[in-house]
CSV table of C-alpha atoms and ligand atoms in Angstrom, one decimal:
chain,number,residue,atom,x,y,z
Q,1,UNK,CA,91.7,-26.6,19.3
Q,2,UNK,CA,90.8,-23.5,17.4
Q,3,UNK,CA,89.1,-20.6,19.0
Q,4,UNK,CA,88.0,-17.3,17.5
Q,5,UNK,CA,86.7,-14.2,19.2
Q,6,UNK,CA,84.7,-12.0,17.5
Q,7,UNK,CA,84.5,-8.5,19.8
Q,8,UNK,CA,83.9,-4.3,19.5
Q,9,UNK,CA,86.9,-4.5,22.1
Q,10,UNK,CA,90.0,-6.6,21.4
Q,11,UNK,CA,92.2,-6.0,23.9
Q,12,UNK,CA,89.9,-7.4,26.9
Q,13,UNK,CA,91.9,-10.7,25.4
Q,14,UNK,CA,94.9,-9.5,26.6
Q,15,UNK,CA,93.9,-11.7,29.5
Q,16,UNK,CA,94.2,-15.2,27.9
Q,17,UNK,CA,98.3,-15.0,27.0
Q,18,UNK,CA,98.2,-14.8,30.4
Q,19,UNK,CA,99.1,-18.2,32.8
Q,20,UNK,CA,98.1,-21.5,31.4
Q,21,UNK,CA,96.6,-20.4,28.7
Q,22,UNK,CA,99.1,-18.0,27.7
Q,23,UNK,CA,101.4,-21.6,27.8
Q,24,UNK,CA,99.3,-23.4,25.7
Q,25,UNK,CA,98.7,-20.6,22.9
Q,26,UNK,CA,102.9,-20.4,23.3
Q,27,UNK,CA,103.0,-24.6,23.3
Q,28,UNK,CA,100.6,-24.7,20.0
Q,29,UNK,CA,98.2,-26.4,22.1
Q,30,UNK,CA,95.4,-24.1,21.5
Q,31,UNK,CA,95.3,-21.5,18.9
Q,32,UNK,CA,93.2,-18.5,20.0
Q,33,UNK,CA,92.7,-15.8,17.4
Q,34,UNK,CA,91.3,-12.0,18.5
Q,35,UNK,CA,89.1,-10.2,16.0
Q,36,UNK,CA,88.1,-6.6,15.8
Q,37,UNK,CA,84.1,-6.4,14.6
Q,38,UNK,CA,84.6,-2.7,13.1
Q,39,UNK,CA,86.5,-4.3,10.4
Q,40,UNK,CA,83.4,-5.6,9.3
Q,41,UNK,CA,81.3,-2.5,9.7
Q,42,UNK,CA,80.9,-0.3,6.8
Q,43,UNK,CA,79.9,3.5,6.4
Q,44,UNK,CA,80.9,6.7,7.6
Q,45,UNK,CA,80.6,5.8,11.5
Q,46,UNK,CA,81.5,2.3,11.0
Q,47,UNK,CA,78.3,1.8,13.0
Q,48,UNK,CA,77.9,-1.7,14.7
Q,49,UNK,CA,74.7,-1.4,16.3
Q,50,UNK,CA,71.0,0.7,15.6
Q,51,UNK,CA,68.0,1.4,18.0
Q,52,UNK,CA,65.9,-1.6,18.8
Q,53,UNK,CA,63.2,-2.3,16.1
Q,54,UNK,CA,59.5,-2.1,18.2
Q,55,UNK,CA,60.9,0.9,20.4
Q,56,UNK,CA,62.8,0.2,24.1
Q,57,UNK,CA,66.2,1.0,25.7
Q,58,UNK,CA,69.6,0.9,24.4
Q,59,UNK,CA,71.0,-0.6,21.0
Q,60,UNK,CA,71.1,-3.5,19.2
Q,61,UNK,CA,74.1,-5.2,17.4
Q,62,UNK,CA,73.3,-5.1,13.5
Q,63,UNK,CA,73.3,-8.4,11.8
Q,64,UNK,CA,74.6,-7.6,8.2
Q,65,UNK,CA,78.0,-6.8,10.1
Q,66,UNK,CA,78.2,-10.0,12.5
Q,67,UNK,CA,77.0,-11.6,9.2
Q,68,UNK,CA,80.2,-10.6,6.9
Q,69,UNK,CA,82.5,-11.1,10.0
Q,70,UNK,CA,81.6,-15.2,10.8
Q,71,UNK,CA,81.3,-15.6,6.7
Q,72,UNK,CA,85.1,-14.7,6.9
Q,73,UNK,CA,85.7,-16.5,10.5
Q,74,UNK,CA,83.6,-19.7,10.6
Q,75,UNK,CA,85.3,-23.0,9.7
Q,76,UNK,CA,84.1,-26.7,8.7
Q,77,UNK,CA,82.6,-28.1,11.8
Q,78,UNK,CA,82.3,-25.3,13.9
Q,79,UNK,CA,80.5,-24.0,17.1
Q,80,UNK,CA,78.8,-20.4,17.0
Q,81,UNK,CA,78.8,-19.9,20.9
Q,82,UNK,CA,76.4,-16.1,21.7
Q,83,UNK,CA,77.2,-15.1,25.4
Q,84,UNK,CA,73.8,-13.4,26.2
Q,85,UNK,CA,72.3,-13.5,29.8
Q,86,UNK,CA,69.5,-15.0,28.4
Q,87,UNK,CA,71.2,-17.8,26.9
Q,88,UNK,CA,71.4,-21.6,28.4
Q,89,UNK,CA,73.3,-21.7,31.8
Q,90,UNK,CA,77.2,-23.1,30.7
Q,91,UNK,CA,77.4,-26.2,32.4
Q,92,UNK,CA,80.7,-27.8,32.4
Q,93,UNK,CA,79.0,-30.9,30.4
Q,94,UNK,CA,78.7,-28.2,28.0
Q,95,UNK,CA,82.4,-27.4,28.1
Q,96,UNK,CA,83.3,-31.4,28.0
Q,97,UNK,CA,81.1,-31.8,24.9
Q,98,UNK,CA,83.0,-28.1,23.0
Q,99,UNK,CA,86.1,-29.5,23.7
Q,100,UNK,CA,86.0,-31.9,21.3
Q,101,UNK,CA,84.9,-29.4,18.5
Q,102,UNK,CA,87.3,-28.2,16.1
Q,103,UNK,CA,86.8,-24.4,16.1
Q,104,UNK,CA,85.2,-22.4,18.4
Q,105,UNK,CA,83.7,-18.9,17.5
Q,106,UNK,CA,82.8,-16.6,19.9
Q,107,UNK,CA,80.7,-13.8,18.7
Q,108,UNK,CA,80.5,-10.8,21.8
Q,109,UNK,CA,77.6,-9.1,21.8
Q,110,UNK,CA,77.4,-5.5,23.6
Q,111,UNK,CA,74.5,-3.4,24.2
Q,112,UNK,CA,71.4,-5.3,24.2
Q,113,UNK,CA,72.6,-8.2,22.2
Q,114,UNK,CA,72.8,-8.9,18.8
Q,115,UNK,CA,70.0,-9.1,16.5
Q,116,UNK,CA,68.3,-12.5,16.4
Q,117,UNK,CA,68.5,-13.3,12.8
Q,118,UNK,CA,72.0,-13.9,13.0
Q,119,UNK,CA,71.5,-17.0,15.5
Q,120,UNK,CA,68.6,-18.1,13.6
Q,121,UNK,CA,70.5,-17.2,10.1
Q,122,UNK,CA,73.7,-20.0,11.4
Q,123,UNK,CA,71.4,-22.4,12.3
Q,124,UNK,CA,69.3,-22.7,9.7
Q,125,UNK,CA,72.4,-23.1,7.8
Q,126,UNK,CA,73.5,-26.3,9.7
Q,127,UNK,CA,75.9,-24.5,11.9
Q,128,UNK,CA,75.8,-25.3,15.9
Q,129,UNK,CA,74.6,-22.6,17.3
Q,130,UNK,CA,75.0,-22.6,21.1
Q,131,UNK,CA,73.7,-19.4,23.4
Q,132,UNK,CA,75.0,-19.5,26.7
Q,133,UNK,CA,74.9,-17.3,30.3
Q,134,UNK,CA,77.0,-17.4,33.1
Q,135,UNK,CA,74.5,-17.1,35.6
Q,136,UNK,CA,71.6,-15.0,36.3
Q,137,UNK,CA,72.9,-11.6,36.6
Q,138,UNK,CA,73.6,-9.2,33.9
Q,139,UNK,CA,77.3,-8.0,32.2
Q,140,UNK,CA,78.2,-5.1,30.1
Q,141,UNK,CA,78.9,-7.4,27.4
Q,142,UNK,CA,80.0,-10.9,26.3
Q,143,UNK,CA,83.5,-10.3,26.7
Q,144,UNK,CA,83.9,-11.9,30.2
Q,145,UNK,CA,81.5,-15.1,29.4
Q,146,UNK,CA,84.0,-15.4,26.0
Q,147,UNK,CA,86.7,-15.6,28.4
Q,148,UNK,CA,85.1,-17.7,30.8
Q,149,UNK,CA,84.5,-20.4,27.6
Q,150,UNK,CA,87.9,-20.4,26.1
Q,151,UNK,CA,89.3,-20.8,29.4
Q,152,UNK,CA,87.0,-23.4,30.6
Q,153,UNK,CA,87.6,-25.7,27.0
Q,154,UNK,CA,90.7,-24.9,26.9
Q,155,UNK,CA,91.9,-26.5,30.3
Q,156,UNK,CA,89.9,-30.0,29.1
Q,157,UNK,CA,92.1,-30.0,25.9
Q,158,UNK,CA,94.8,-32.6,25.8
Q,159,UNK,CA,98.5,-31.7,27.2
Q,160,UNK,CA,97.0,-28.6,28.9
Q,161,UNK,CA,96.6,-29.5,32.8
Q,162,UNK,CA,99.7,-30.7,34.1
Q,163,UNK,CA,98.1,-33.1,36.6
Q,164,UNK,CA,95.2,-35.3,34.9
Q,165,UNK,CA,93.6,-36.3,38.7
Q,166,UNK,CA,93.1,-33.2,39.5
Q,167,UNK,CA,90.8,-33.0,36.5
Q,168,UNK,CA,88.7,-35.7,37.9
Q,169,UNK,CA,87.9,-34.7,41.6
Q,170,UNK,CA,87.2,-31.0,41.4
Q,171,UNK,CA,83.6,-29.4,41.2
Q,172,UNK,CA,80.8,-30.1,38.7
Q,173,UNK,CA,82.6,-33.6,37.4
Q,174,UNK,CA,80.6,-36.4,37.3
Q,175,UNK,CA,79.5,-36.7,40.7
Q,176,UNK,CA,77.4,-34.4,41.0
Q,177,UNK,CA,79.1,-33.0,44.4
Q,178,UNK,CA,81.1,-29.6,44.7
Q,179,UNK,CA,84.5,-29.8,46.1
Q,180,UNK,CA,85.1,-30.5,49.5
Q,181,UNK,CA,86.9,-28.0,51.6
Q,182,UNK,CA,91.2,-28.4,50.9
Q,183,UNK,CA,94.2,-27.2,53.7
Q,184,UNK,CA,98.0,-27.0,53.2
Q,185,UNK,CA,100.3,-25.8,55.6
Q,186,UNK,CA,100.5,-24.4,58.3
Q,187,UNK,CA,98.6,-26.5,60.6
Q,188,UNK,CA,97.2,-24.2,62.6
Q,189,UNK,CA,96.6,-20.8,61.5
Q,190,UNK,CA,94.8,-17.7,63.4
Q,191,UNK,CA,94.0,-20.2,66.0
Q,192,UNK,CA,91.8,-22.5,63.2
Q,193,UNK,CA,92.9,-26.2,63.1
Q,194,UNK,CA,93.0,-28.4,60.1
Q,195,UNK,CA,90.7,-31.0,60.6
Q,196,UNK,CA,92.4,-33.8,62.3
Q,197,UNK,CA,91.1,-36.5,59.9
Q,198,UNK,CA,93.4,-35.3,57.5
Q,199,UNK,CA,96.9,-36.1,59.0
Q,200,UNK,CA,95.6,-39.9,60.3
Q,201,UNK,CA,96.8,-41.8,57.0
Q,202,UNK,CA,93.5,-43.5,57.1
Q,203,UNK,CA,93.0,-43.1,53.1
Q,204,UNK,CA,89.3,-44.9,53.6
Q,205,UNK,CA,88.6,-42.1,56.8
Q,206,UNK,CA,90.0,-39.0,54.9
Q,207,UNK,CA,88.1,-40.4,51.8
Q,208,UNK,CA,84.8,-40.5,54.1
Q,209,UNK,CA,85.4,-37.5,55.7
Q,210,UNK,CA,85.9,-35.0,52.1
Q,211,UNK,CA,82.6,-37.2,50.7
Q,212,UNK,CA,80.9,-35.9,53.6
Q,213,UNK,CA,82.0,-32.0,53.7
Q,214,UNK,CA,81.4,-31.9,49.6
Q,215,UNK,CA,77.5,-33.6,50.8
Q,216,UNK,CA,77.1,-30.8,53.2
Q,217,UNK,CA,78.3,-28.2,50.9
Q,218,UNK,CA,76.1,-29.0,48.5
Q,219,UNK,CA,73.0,-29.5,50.3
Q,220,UNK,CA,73.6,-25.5,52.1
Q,221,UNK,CA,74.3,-24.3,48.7
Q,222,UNK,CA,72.8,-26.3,45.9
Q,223,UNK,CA,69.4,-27.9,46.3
Q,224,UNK,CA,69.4,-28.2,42.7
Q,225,UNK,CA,72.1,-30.5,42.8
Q,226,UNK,CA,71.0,-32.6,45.3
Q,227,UNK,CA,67.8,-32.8,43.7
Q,228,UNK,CA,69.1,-34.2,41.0
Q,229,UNK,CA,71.3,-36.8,42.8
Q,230,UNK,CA,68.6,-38.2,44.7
Q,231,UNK,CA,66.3,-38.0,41.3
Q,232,UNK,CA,69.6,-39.9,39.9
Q,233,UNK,CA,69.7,-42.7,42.4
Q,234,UNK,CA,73.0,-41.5,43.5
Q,235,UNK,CA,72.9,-41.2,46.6
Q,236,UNK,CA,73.9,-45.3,47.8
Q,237,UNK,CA,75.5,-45.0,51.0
Q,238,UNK,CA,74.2,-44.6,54.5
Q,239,UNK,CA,76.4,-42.0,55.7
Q,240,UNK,CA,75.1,-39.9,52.5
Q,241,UNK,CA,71.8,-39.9,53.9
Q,242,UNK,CA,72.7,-39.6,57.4
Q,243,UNK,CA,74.8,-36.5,56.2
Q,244,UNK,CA,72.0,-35.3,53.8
Q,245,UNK,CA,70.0,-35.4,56.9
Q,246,UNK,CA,71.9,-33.1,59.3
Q,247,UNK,CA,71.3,-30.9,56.8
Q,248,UNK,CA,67.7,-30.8,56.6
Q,249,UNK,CA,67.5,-33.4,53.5
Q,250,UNK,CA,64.6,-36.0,52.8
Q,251,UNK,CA,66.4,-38.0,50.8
Q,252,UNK,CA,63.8,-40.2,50.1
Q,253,UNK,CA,62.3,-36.7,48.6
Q,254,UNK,CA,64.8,-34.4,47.9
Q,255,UNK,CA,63.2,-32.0,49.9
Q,256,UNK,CA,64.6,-30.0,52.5
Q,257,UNK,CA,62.4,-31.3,55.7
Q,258,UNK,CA,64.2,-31.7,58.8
Q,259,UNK,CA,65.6,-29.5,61.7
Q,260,UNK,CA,67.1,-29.9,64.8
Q,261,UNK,CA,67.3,-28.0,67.6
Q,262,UNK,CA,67.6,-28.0,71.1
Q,263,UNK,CA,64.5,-28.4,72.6
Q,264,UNK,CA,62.6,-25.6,74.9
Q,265,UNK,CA,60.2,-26.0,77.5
Q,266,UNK,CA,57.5,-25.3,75.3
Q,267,UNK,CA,59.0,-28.4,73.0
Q,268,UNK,CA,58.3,-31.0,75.7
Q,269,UNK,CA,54.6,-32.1,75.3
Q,270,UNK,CA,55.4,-32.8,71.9
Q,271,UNK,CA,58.7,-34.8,73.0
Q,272,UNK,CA,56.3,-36.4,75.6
Q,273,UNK,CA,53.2,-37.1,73.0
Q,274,UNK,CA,56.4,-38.9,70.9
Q,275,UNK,CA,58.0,-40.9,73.5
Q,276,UNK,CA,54.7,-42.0,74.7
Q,277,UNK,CA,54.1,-43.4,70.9
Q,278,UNK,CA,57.6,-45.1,70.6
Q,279,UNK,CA,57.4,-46.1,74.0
Q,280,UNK,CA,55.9,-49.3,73.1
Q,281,UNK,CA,57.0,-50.3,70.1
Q,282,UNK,CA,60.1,-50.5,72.3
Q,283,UNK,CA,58.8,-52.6,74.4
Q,284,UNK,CA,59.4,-56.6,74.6
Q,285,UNK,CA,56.5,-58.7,74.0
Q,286,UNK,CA,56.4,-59.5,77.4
Q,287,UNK,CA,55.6,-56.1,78.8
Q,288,UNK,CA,52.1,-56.5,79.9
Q,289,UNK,CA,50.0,-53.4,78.4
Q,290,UNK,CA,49.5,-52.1,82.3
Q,291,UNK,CA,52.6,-51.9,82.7
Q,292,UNK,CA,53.6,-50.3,79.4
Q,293,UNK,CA,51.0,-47.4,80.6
Q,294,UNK,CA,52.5,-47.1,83.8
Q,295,UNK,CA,55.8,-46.5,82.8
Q,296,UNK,CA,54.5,-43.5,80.2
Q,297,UNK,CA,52.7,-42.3,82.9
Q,298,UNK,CA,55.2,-41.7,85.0
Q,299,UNK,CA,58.2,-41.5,83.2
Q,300,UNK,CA,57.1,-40.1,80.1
Q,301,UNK,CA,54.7,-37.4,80.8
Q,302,UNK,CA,55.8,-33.5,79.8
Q,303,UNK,CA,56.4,-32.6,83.7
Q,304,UNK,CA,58.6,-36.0,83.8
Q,305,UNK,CA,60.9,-33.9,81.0
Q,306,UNK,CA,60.5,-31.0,82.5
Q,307,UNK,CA,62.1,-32.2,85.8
Q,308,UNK,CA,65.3,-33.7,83.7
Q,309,UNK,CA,65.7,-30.2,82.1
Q,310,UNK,CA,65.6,-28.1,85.4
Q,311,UNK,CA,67.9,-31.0,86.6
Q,312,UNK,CA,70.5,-30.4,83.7
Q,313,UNK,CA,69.5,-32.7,80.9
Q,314,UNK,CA,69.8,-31.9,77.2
Q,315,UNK,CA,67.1,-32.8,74.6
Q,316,UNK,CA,67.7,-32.4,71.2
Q,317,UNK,CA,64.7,-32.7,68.3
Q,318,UNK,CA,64.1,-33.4,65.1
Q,319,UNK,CA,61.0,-32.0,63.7
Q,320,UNK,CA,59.5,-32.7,59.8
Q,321,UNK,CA,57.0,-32.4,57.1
Q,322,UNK,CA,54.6,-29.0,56.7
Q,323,UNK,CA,53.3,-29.6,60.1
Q,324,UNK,CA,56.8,-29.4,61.8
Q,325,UNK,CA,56.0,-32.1,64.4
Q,326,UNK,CA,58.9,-34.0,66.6
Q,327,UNK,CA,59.7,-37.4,64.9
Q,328,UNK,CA,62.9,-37.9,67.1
Q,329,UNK,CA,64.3,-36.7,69.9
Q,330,UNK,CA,67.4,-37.6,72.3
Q,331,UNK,CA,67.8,-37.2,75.8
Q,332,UNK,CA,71.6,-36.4,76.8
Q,333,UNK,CA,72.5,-36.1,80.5
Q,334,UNK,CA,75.4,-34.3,82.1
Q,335,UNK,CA,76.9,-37.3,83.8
Q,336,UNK,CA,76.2,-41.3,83.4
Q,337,UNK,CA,74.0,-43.2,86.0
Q,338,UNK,CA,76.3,-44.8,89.6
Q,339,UNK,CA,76.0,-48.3,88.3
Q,340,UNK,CA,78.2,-47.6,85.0
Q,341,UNK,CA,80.0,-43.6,85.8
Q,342,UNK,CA,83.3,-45.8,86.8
Q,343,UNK,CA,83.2,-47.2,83.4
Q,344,UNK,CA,84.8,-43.7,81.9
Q,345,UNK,CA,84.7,-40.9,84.2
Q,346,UNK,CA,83.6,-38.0,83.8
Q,347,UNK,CA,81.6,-39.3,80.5
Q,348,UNK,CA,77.9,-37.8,79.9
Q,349,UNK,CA,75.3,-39.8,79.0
Q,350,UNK,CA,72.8,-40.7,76.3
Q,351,UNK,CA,69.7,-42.1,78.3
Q,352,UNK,CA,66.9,-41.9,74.8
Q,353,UNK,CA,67.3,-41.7,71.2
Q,354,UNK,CA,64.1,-42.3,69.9
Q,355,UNK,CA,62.5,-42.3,66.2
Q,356,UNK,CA,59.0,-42.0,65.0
Q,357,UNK,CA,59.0,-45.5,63.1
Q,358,UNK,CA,58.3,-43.9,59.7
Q,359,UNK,CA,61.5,-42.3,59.8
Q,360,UNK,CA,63.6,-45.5,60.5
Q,361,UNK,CA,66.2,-45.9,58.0
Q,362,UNK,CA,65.8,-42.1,56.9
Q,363,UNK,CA,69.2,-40.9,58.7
Q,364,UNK,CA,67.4,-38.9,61.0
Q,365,UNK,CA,68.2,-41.4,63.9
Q,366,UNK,CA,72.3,-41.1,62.8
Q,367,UNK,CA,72.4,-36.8,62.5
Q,368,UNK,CA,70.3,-36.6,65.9
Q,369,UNK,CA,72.8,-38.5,67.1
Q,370,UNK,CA,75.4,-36.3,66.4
Q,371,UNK,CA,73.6,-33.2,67.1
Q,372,UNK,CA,73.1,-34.1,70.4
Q,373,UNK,CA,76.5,-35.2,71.3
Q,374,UNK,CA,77.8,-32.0,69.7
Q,375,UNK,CA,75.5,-30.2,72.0
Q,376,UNK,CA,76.6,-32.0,74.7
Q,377,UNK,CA,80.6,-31.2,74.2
Q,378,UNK,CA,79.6,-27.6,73.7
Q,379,UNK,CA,77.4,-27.9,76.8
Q,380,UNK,CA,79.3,-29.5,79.4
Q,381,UNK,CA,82.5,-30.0,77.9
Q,382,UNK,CA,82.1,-34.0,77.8
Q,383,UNK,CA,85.1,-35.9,76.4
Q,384,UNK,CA,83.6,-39.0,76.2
Q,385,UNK,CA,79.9,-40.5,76.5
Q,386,UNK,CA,78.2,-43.5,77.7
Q,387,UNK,CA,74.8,-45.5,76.8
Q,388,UNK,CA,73.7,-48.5,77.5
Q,389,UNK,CA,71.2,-50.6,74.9
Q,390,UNK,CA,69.8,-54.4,75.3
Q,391,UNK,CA,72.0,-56.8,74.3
Q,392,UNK,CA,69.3,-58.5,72.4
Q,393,UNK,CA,68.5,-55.1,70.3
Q,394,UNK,CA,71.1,-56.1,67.2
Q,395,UNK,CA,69.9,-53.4,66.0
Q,396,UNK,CA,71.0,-50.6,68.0
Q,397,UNK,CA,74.1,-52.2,68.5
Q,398,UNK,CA,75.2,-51.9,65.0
Q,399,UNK,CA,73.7,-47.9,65.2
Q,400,UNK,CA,76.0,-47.5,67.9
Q,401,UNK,CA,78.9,-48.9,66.3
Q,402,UNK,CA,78.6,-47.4,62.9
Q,403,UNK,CA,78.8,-44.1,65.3
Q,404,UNK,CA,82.0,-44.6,66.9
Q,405,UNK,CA,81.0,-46.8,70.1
Q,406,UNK,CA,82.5,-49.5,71.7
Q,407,UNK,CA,81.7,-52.2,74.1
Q,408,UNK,CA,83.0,-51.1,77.8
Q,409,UNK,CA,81.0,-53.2,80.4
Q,410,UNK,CA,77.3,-54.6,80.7
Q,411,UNK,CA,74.8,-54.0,83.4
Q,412,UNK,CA,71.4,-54.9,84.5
Q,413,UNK,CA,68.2,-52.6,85.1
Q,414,UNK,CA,64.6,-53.6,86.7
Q,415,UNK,CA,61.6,-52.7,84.6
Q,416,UNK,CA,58.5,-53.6,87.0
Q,417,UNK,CA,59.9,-57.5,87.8
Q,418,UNK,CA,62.2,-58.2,84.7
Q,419,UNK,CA,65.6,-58.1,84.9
Q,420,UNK,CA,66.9,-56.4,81.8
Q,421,UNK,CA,70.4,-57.3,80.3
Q,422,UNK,CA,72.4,-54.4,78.9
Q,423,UNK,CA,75.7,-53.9,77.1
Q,424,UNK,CA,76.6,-50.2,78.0
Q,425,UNK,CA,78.6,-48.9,75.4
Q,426,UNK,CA,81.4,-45.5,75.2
Q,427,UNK,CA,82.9,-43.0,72.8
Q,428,UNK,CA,85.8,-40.8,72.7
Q,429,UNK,CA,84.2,-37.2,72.1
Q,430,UNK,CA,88.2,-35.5,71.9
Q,431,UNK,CA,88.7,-37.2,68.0
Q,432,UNK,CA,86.6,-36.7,65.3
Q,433,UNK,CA,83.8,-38.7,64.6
Q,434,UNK,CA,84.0,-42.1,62.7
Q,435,UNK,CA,83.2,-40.5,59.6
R,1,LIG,CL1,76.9,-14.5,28.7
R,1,LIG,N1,76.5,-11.9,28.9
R,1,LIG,C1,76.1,-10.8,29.6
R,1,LIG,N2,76.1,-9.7,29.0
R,1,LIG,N3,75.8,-10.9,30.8
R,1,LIG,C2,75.8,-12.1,31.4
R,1,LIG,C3,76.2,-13.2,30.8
R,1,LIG,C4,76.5,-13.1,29.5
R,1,LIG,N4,76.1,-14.2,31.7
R,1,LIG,C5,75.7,-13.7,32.8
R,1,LIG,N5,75.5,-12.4,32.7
């Protein structure tokens, strides 16, 4: 791989015998030549650069020099790569797809730029030309971007990295992800643990767990990229979208829709107006519609969740769309009910989890979920929580699985003159959730 730099100051490339580039240029690897533009420029001054033609600020590059300098530098089958802020964003697709050029010129443009007829000159004349910024924010000159690209191809090139995998999982490959978070020793540090996950072995857990911290990363700080996953169809798995999710993420949209919060009393009509439209689809087709009314009248009413707040119980919301209305809430209690406490003592409780039917299968149902019991452990300090769910609802029970719980006991409960069958269900809230 062949690069040349074409730039009014030289040394800057001081910087690339440095490390592993320095290695390769010394290995034969890559062959990276420096060139001084004023050896092009002719005249007294050896002037690069004149006023802008139309009037405005500062100077621009002339092209009769930058022409005579790439006659003398460009190859067969080169690249002309322009650093200019207002060229294409470098992507590293774009860095994959130089690699496998022969000869890379870069041609460093200072003041203003460099005037256009030289792009359009190189083009014209078959040569690939290829403008590129670094971001949107302005430099002095191209001399950091030229570094940024020789570096960047230059660490794709064959016999460069000395590990190959670590080519493969690091930010902006194929997936579409940036990196998850990474630890090393010590353990513990400044009083901050290293995630627990990552000493357990469990390559499938640890693999979860680093899928899910690159999601979140790049849902709080790259909508763009998520957008184009879910545009892509690349977001398959459940805990994606249940991840996506806790961070505010319609996947079915792309749009960032959801938040969660811990609900105030002036929250609890709304939680009340939902429960009292779930309620029923809840129900068993054997609830007579009396007493279906009954029950929302009395237990679902916004003075019923006011009483459970003043008497210590948690509920957590999910609210959505332009309107911001509650399409799930939970309801988390402080400690479980007589009939099942004994089960695991000392265990709080999740009494409701409900979702606007709309939203089932969206993830909202799975990130409430751990929203609340996060709130819970930051609340009261729970270890461990309890639920119980029909037996008959196969539903739920997988829910509850996929999140961590496991069988512990069964119990019954009286709804008007039905006997209702429950399994009641428990999870560990010291280790880190399933995923
Ligand atoms: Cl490529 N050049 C300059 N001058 N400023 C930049 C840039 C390039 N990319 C971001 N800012």
């Amino acid at each position: 791989m062949r690069f040349d730099i074409i730039s009014t100051f030289p040394e800057f490339f001081a910087a690339l015998d440095l490390s592993l580039v320095g290695k390769a240029q010394k290995a034969g690897v890559v062959d990276i030549r420096v060139h001084n533009l004023r050896d092009w420029a002719e005249g007294k001054h050896l002037a690069v650069d004149d006023t802008p033609t139309g009037g405005g600020a500062g100077m621009v590059m002339r092209p009769d020099v930058w022409g005579r300098a790439l006659d003398t530098v460009l190859e067969e089958g080169a690249v002309l790569a322009i650093p200019t802020p207002s060229g294409k964003p470098l992507t590293q697709r774009d860095l994959e797809a130089l690699v496998q050029v022969p000869q890379i010129v870069v041609a460093c443009g200072r003041y203003e730029g460099i005037d256009a007829r030289v792009a359009e000159h190189y083009g014209a004349e078959g040569i690939r030309v290829f403008e590129y910024s670094l971001g949107d924010y302005v430099l002095n000159g191209g001399e950091v971007a030229a570094v940024a690209l020789v570096e960047g191809v230059s660490r794709l090139v064959d016999g460069m990295v000395g590990n190959p995998e670590s080519l493969v999982e690091e930010s902006h490959s194929v997936e579409g992800l940036l990196e998850y978070p990474v630890y090393t020793q010590p353990r513990e540090w400044r009083g901050i643990e290293t995630p627990a996950v990552l000493f357990s072995g469990d390559h499938a857990r640890i693999r979860r767990w680093r899928r899910d911290r690159a999601l979140a990363r790049t849902a709080d700080r790259r909508p763009d990229m998520i957008n184009a996953l879910v545009e892509g169809g690349k977001i398959l798995e459940r805990a994606d979208v249940e991840v996506l999710t806790s961070r505010g993420v319609d996947v079915r949209t792309g749009r960032w829709d959801y938040s969660f919060s811990v609900a105030e009393e002036s929250d609890l009509s709304e939680v009340a107006a939902l429960a009292a439209r779930t309620f029923p689809l809840a129900c068993p087709p054997t609830a007579t519609e009396t007493e279906i009314r009954e029950h929302i009248d009395t237990h679902l009413t916004e003075n019923a969740f006011r009483e459970l707040t003043r008497g210590g119980a948690s509920i957590t919301t999910v609210r959505s769309g332009p309107e911001l209305v509650v399409v799930a809430y939970a309801l988390c209690e402080p400690n479980a009910p007589d009939d099942i406490a004994s089960l695991s003592p000392g265990a709080c409780y999740v009494s409701k989890i409900y979702t606007d039917p709309e939203f089932h299968g969206s993830g909202v149902s799975g990130a409430l979920m751990e929203f609340a019991l996060a709130d819970a452990v930051s609340r009261w300090g729970s270890t461990a929580v309890l639920l119980g769910t029909n037996q008959s609802n196969r539903r739920a029970i997988r829910f509850y699985r996929r999140h961590g719980f496991k069988k512990c006991g069964r119990r019954t409960f009286e709804v008007g003159k039905r006997i209702h069958r429950d399994f009641v269900y428990v999870r560990d809230l010291t280790v880190d959730p399933p995923r």
